[in-house]
XYZ file of N, CA, C and O in Angstrom:
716
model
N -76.702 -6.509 -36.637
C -75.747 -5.724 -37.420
C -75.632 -4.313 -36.855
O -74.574 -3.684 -36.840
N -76.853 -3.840 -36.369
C -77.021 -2.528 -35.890
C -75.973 -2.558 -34.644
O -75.197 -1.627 -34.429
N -76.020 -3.398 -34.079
C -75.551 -3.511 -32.182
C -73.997 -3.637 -32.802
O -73.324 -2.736 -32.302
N -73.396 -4.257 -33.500
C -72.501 -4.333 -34.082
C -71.484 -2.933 -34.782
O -70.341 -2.483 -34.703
N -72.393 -2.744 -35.268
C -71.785 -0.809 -36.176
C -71.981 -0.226 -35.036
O -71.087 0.607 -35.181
N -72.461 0.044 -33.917
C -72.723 0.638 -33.202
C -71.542 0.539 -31.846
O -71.390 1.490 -31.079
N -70.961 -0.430 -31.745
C -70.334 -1.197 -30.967
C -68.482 -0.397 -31.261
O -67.575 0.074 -30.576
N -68.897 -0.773 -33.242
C -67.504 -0.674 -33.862
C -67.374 1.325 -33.579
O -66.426 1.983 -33.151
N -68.166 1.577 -33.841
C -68.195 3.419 -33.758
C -67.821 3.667 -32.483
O -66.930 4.496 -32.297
N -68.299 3.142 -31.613
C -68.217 3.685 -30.059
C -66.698 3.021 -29.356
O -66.362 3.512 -28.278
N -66.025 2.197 -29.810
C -64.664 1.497 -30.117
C -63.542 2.391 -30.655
O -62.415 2.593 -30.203
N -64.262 2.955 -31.929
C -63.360 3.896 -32.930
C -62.625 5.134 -31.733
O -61.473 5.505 -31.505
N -64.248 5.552 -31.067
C -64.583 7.164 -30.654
C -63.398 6.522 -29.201
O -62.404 7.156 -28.846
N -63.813 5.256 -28.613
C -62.637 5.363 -27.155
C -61.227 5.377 -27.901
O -60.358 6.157 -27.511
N -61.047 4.702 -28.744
C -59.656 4.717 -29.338
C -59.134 6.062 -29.450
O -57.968 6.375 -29.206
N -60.232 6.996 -29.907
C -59.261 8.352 -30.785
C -59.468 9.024 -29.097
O -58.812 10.020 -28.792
N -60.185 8.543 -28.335
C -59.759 9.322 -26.959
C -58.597 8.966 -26.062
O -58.062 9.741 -25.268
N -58.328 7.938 -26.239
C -56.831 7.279 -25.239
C -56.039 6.891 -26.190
O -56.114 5.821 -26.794
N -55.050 7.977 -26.393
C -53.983 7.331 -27.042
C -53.199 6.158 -26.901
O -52.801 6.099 -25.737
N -52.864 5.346 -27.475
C -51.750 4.160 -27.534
C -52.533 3.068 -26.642
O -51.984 2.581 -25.655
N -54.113 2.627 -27.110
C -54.769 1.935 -25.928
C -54.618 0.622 -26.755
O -54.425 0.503 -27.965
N -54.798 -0.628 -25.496
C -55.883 -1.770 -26.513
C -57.017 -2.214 -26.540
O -57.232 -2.859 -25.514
N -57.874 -2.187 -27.224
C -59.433 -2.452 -26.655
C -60.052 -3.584 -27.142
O -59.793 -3.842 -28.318
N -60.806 -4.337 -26.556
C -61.200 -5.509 -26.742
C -62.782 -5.513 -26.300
O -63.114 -5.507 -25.115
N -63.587 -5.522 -27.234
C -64.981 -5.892 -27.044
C -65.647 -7.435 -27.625
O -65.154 -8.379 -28.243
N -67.006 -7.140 -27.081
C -67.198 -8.642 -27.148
C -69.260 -8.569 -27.026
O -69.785 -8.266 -25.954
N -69.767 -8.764 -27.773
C -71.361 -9.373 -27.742
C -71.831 -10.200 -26.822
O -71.847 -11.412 -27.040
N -72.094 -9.891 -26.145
C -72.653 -10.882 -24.492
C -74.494 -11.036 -24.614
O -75.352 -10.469 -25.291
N -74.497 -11.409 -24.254
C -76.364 -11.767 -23.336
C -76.383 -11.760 -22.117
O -75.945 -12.630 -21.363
N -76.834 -10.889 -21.885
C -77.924 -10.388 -19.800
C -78.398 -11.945 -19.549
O -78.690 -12.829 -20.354
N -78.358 -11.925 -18.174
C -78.839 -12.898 -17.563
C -80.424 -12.841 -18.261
O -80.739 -13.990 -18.574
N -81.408 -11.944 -18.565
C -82.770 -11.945 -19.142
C -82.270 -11.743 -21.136
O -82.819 -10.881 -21.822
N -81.347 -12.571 -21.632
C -81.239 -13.102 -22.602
C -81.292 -11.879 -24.074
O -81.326 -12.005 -25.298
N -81.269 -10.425 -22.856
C -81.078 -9.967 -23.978
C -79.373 -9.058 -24.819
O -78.428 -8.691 -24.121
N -79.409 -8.942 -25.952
C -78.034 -8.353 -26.247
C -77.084 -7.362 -25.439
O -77.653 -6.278 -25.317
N -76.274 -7.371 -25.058
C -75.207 -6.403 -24.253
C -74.068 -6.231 -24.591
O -73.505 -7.325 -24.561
N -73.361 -5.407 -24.922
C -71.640 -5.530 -25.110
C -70.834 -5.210 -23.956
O -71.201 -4.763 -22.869
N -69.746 -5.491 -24.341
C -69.141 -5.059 -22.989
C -67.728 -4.564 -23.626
O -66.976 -5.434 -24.065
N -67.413 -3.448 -23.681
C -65.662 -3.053 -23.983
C -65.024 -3.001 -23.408
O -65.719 -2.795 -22.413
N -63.606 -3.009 -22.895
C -62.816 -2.889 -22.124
C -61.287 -2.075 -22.888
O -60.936 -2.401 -24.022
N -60.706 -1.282 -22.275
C -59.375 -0.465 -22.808
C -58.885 -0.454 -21.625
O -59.488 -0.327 -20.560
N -57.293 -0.646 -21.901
C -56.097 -0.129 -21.138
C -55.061 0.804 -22.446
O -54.826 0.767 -23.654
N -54.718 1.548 -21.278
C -54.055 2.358 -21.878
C -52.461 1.762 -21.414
O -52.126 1.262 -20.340
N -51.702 2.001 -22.557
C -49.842 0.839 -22.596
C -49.725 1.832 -21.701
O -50.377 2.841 -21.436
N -48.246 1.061 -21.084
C -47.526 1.150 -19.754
C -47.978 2.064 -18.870
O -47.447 3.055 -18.369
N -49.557 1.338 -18.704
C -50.081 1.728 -17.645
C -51.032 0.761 -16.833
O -51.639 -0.084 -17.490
N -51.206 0.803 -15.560
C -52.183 -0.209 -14.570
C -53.835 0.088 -14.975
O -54.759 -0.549 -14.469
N -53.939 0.723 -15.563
C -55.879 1.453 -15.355
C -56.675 0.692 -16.733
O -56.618 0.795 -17.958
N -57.060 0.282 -16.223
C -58.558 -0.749 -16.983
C -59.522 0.389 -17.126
O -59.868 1.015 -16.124
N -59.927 0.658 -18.199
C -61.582 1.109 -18.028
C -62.702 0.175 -18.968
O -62.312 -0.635 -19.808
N -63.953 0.400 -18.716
C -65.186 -0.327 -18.771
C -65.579 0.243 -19.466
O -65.270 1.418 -19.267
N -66.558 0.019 -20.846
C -67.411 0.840 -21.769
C -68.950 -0.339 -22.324
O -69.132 -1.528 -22.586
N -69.921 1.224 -22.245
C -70.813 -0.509 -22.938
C -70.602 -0.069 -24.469
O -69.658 0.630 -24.837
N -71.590 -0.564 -25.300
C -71.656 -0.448 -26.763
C -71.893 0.677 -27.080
O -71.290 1.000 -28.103
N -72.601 1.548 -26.595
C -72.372 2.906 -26.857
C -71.387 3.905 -26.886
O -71.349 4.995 -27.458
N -70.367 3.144 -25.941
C -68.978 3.871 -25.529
C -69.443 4.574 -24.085
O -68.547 5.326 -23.703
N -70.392 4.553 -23.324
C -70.815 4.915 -22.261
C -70.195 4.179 -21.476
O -70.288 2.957 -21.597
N -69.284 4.852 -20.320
C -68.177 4.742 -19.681
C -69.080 3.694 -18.638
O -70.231 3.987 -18.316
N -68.532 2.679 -18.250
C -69.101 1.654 -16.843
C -68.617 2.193 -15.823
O -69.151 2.985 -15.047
N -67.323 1.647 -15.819
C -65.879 1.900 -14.778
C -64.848 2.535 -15.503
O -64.567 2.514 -16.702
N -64.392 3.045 -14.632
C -62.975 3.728 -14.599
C -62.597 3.849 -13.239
O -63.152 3.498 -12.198
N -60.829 4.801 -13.641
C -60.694 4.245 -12.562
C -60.019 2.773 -11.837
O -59.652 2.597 -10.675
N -60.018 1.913 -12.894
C -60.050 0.602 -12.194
C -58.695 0.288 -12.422
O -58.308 0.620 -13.542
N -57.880 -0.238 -11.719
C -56.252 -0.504 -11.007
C -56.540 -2.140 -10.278
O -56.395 -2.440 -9.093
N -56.981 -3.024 -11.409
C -56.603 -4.526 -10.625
C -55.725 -4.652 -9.797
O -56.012 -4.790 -8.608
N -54.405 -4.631 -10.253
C -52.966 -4.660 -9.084
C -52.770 -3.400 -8.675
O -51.638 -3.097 -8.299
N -53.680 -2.545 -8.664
C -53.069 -1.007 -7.504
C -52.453 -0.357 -8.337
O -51.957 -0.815 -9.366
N -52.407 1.531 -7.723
C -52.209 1.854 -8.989
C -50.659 2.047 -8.668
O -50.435 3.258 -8.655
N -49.772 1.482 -8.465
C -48.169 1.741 -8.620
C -48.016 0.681 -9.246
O -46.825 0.369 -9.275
N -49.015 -0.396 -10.036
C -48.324 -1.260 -11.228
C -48.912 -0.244 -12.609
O -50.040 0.156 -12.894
N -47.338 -0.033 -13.382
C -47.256 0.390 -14.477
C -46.889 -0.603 -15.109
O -45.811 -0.698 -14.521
N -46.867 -1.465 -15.843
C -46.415 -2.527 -16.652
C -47.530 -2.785 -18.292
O -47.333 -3.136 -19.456
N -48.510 -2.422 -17.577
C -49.651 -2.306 -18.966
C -50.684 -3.658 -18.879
O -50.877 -4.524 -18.025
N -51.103 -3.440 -19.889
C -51.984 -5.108 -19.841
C -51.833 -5.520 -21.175
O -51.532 -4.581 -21.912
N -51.947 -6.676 -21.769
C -53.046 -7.579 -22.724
C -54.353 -7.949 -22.149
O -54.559 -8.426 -21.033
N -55.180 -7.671 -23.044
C -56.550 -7.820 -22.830
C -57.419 -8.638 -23.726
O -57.125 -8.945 -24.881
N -58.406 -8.932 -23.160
C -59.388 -10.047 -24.035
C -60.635 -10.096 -23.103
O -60.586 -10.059 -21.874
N -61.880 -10.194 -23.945
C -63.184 -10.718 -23.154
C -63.857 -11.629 -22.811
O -64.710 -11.876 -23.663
N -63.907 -12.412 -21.770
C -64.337 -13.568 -20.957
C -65.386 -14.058 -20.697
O -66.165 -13.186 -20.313
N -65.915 -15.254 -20.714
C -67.268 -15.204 -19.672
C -67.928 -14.502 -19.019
O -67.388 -13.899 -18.092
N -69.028 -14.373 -19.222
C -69.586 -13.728 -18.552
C -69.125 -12.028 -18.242
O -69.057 -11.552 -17.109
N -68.814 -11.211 -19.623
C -68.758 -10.097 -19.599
C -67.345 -9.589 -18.494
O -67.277 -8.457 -18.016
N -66.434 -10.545 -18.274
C -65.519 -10.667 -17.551
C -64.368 -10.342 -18.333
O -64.166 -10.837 -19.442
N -63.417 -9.310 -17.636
C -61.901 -8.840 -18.586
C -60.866 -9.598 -18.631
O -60.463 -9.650 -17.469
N -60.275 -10.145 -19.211
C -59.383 -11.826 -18.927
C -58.191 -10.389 -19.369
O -58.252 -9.803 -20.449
N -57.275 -10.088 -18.369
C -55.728 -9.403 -18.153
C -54.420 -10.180 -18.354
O -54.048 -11.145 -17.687
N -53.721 -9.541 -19.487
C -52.136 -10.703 -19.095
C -51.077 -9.284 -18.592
O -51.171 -8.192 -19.152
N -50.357 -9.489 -17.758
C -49.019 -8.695 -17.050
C -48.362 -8.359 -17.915
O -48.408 -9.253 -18.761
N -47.500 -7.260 -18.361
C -46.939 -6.790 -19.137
C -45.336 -7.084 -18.650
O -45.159 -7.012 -17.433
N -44.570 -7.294 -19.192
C -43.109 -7.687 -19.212
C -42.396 -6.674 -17.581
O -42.999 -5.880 -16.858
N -41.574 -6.950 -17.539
C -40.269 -6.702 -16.214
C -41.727 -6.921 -14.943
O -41.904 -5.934 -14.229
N -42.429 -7.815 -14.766
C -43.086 -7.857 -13.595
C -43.656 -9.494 -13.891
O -43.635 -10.038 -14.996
N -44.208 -10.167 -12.493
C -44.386 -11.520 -12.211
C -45.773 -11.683 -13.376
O -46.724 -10.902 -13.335
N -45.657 -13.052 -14.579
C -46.183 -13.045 -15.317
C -47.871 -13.736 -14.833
O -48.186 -14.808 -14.316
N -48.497 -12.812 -15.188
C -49.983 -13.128 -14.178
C -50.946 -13.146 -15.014
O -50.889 -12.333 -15.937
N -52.147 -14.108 -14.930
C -53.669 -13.708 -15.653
C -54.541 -13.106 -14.985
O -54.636 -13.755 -13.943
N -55.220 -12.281 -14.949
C -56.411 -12.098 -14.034
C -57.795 -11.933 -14.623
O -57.909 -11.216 -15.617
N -58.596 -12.381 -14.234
C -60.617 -12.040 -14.426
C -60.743 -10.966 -13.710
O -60.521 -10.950 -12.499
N -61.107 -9.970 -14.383
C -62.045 -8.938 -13.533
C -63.510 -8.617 -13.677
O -63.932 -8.334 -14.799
N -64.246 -8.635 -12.741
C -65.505 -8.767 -12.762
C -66.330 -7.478 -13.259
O -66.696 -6.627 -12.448
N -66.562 -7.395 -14.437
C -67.169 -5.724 -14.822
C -68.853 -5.254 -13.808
O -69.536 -4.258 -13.568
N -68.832 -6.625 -13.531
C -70.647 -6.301 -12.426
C -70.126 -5.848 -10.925
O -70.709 -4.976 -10.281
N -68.904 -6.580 -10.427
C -68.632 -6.578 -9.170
C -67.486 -6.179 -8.770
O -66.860 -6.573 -7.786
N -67.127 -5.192 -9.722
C -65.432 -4.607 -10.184
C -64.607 -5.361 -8.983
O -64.053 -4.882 -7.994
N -64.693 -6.317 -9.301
C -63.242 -7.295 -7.990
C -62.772 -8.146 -9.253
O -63.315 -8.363 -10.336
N -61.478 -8.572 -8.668
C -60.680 -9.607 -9.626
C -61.332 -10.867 -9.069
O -61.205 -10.971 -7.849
N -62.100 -11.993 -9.764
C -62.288 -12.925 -9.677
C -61.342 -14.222 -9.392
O -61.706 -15.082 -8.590
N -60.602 -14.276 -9.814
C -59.012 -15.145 -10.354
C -58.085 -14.387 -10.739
O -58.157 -13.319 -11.347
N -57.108 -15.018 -10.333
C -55.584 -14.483 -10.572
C -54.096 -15.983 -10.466
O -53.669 -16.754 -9.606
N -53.842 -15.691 -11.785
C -52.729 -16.754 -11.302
C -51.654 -16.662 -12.561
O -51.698 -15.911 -13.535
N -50.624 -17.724 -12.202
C -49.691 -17.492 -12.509
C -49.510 -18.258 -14.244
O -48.851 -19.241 -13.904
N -49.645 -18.384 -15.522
C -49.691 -19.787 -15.978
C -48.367 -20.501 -16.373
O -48.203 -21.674 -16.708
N -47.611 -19.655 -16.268
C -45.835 -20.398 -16.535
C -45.373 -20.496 -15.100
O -45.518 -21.645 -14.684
N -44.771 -19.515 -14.044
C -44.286 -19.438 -12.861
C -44.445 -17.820 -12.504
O -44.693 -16.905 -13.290
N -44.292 -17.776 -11.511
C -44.368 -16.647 -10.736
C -42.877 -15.689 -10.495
O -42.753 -14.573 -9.991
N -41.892 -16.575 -11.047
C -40.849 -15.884 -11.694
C -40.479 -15.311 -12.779
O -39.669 -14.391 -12.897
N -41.297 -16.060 -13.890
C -41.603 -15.801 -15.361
C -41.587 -14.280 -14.702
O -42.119 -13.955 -13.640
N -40.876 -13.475 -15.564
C -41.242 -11.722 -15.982
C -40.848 -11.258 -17.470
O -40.041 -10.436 -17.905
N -41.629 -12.007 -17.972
C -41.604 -11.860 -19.558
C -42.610 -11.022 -20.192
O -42.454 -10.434 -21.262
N -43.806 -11.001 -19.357
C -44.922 -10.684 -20.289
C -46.199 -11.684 -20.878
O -45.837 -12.615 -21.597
N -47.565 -11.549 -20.630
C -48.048 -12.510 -21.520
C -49.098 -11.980 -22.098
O -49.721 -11.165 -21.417
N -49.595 -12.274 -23.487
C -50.234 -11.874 -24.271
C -51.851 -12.932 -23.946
O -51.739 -14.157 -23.978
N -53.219 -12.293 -23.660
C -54.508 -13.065 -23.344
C -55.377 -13.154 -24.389
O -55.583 -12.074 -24.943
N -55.940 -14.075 -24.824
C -57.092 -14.211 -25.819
C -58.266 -15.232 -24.745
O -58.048 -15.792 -23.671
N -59.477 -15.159 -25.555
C -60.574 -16.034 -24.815
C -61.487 -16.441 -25.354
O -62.454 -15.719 -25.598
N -61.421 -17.951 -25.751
C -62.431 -18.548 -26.670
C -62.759 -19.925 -26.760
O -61.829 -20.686 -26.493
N -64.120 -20.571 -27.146
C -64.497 -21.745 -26.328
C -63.886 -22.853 -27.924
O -64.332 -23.148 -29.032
N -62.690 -23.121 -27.130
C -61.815 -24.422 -27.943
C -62.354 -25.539 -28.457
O -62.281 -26.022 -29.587
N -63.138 -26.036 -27.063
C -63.337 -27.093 -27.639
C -64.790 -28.114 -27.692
O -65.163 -29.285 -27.762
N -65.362 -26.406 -27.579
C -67.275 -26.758 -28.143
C -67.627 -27.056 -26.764
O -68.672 -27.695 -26.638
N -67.049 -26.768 -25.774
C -68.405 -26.878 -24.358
C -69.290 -25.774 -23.828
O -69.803 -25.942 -22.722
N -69.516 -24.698 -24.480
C -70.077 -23.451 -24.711
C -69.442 -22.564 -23.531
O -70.023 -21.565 -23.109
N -67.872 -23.122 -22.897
C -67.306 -22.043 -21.738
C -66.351 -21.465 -22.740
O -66.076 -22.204 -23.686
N -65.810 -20.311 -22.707
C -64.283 -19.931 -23.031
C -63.414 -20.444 -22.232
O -63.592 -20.719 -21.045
N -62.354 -20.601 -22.926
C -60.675 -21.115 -22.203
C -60.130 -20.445 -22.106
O -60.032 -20.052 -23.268
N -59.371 -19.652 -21.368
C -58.171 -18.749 -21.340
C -57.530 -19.232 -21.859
O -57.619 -20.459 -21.812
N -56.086 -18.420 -22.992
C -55.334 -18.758 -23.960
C -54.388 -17.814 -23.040
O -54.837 -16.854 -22.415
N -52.886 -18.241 -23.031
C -52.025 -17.246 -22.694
C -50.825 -17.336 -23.726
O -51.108 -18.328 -24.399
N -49.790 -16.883 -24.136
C -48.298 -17.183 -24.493
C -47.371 -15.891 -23.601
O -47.571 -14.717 -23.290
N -46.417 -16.776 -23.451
C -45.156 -15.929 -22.520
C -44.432 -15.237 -24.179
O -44.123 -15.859 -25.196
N -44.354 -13.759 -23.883
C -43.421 -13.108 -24.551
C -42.598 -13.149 -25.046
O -42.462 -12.853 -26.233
N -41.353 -13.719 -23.929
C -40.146 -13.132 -23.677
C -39.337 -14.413 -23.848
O -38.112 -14.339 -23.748
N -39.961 -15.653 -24.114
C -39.072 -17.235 -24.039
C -38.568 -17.406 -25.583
O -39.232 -17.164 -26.591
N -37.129 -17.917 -25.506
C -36.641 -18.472 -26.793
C -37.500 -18.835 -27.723
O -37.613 -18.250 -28.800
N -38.433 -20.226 -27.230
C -39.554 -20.767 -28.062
C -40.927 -20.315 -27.292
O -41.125 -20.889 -26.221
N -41.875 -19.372 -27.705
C -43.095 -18.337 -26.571
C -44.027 -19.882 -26.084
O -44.264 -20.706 -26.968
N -44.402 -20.090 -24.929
C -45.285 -21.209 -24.483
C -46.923 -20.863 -24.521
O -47.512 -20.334 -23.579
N -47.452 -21.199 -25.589
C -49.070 -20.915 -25.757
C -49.711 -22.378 -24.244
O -49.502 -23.592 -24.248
N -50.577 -21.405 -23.053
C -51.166 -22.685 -22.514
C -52.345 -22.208 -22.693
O -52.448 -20.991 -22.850
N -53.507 -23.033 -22.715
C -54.683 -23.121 -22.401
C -55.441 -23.669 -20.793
O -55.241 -24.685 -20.128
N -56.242 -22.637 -20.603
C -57.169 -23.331 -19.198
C -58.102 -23.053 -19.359
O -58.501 -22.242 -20.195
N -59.047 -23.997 -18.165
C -60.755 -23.247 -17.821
C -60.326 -22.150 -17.473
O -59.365 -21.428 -17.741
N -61.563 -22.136 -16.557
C -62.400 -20.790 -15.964
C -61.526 -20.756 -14.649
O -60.920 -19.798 -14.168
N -61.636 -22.218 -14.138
C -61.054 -22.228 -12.536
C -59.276 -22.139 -12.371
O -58.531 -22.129 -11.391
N -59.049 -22.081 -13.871
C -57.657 -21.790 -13.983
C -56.751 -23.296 -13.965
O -55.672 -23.229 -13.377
N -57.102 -24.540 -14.529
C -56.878 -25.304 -14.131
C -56.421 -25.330 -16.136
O -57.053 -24.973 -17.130
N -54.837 -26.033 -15.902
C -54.462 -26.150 -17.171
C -54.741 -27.256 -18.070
O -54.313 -28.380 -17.810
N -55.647 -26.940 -19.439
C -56.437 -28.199 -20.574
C -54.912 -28.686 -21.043
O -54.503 -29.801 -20.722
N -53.780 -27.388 -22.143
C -52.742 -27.826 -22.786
C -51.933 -26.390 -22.728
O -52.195 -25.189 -22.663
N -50.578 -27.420 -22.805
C -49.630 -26.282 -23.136
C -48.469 -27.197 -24.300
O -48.254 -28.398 -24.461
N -47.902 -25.931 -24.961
C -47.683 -26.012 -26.114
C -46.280 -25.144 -26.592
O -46.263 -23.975 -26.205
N -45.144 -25.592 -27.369
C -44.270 -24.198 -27.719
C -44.567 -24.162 -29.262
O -44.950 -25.021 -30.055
N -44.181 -22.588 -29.398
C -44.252 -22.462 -30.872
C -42.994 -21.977 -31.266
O -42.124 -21.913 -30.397
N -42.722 -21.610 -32.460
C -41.213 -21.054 -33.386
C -41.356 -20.769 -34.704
O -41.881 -21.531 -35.516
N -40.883 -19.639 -34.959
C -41.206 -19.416 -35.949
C -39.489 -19.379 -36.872
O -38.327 -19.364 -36.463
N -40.145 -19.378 -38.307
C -39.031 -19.540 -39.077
C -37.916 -18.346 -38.865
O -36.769 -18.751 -39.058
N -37.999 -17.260 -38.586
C -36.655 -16.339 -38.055
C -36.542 -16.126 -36.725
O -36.652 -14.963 -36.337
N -36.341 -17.009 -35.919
C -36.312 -17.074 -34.112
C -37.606 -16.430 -33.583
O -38.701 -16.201 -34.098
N -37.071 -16.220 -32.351
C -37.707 -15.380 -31.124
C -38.617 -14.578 -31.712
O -37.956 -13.686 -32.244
N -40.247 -14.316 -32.001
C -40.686 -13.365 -32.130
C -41.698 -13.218 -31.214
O -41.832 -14.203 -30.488
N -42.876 -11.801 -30.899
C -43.547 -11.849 -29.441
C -44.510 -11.960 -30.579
O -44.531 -11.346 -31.645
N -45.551 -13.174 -29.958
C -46.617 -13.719 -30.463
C -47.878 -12.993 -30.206
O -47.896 -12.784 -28.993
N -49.210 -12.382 -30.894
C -50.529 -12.082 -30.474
C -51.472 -13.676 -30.339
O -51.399 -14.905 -30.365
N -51.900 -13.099 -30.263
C -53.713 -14.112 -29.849
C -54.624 -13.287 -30.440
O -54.602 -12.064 -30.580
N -55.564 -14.241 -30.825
C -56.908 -13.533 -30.803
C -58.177 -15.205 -31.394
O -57.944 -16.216 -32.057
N -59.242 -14.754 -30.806
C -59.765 -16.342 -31.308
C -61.317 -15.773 -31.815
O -61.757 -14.759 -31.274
N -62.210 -16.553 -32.997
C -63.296 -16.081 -33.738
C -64.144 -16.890 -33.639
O -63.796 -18.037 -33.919
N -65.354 -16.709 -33.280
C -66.424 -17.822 -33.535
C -66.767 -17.709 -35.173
O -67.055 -16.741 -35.876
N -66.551 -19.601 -35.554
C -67.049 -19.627 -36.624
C -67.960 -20.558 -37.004
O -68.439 -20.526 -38.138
């Protein structure tokens, strides 16, 4: 509970420092099994990732997955293995990426609709269907009916899916809970 309030405070404190951010943390275990968090913020229509642990003690910064002349922004979510699961922000090629918070490199990168898609996609990350991995969750933005897909790790697609809601077109979130 402590690692938790502690987690949520140091969350609060990056928020009231980067305006208009999104931040996504997550309760991990060290390879020696003990508790770790890992936060992650981007700041909207912008390329720069930064790294925080539970304290709000900065990891990385600095960090520009696609270089820093992509302004488009991110969706964000936390991955395996303390890993930042990225979705592309609209008018640019709709992309997922892993970034490695130990080995600041992008692990994976790919496309999950097409590489023409420039809609936007919104990322969540959570283990679906009880094999103790997370799945990447994506939905495209910007489509008549938004396409929710699911994959592993290796990026290899489990399901894809459309949704609709009762007053048309709306841009869908994610988010997934262990219960």
């Amino acid at each position: 509970e402590g690692v938790r309030n502690a987690a949520e405070f140091a969350r609060q404190s990056v928020d009231d420092k980067v305006a208009s951010a999104r931040t996504a943390w997550n309760e991990l275990k060290t390879a020696d099994n003990l508790p770790a968090e890992v936060m992650a913020q981007v700041k909207e229509a912008s390329g720069k990732l930064m790294v925080f642990n539970y304290h709000g003690g900065l990891l990385k910064d600095e960090v520009y997955p696609l270089g820093k002349k992509y302004t488009a922004g991110w969706s964000l979510a936390i991955a395996d293995g303390g890993q930042v699961l990225l979705g592309t922000g609209k008018n640019t090629p709709g992309q997922v990426l892993l970034y490695n918070t130990q080995t600041a490199k992008v692990t994976k990168s790919f496309y999950p609709y097409t590489n023409k898609y420039k809609g936007g996609i919104n990322v969540a990350s959570g283990d679906l269907n009880a094999d103790g991995a997370r799945e990447i969750i994506s939905v495209s933005l910007s489509d008549k009916r938004p396409r929710v897909a699911v994959f592993n790790n290796a990026a290899k697609k489990l399901a894809e899916f459309t949704v609709s809601g009762f007053f048309g077109p709306q841009e869908i979130s994610l988010a997934t809970v262990d219960v």
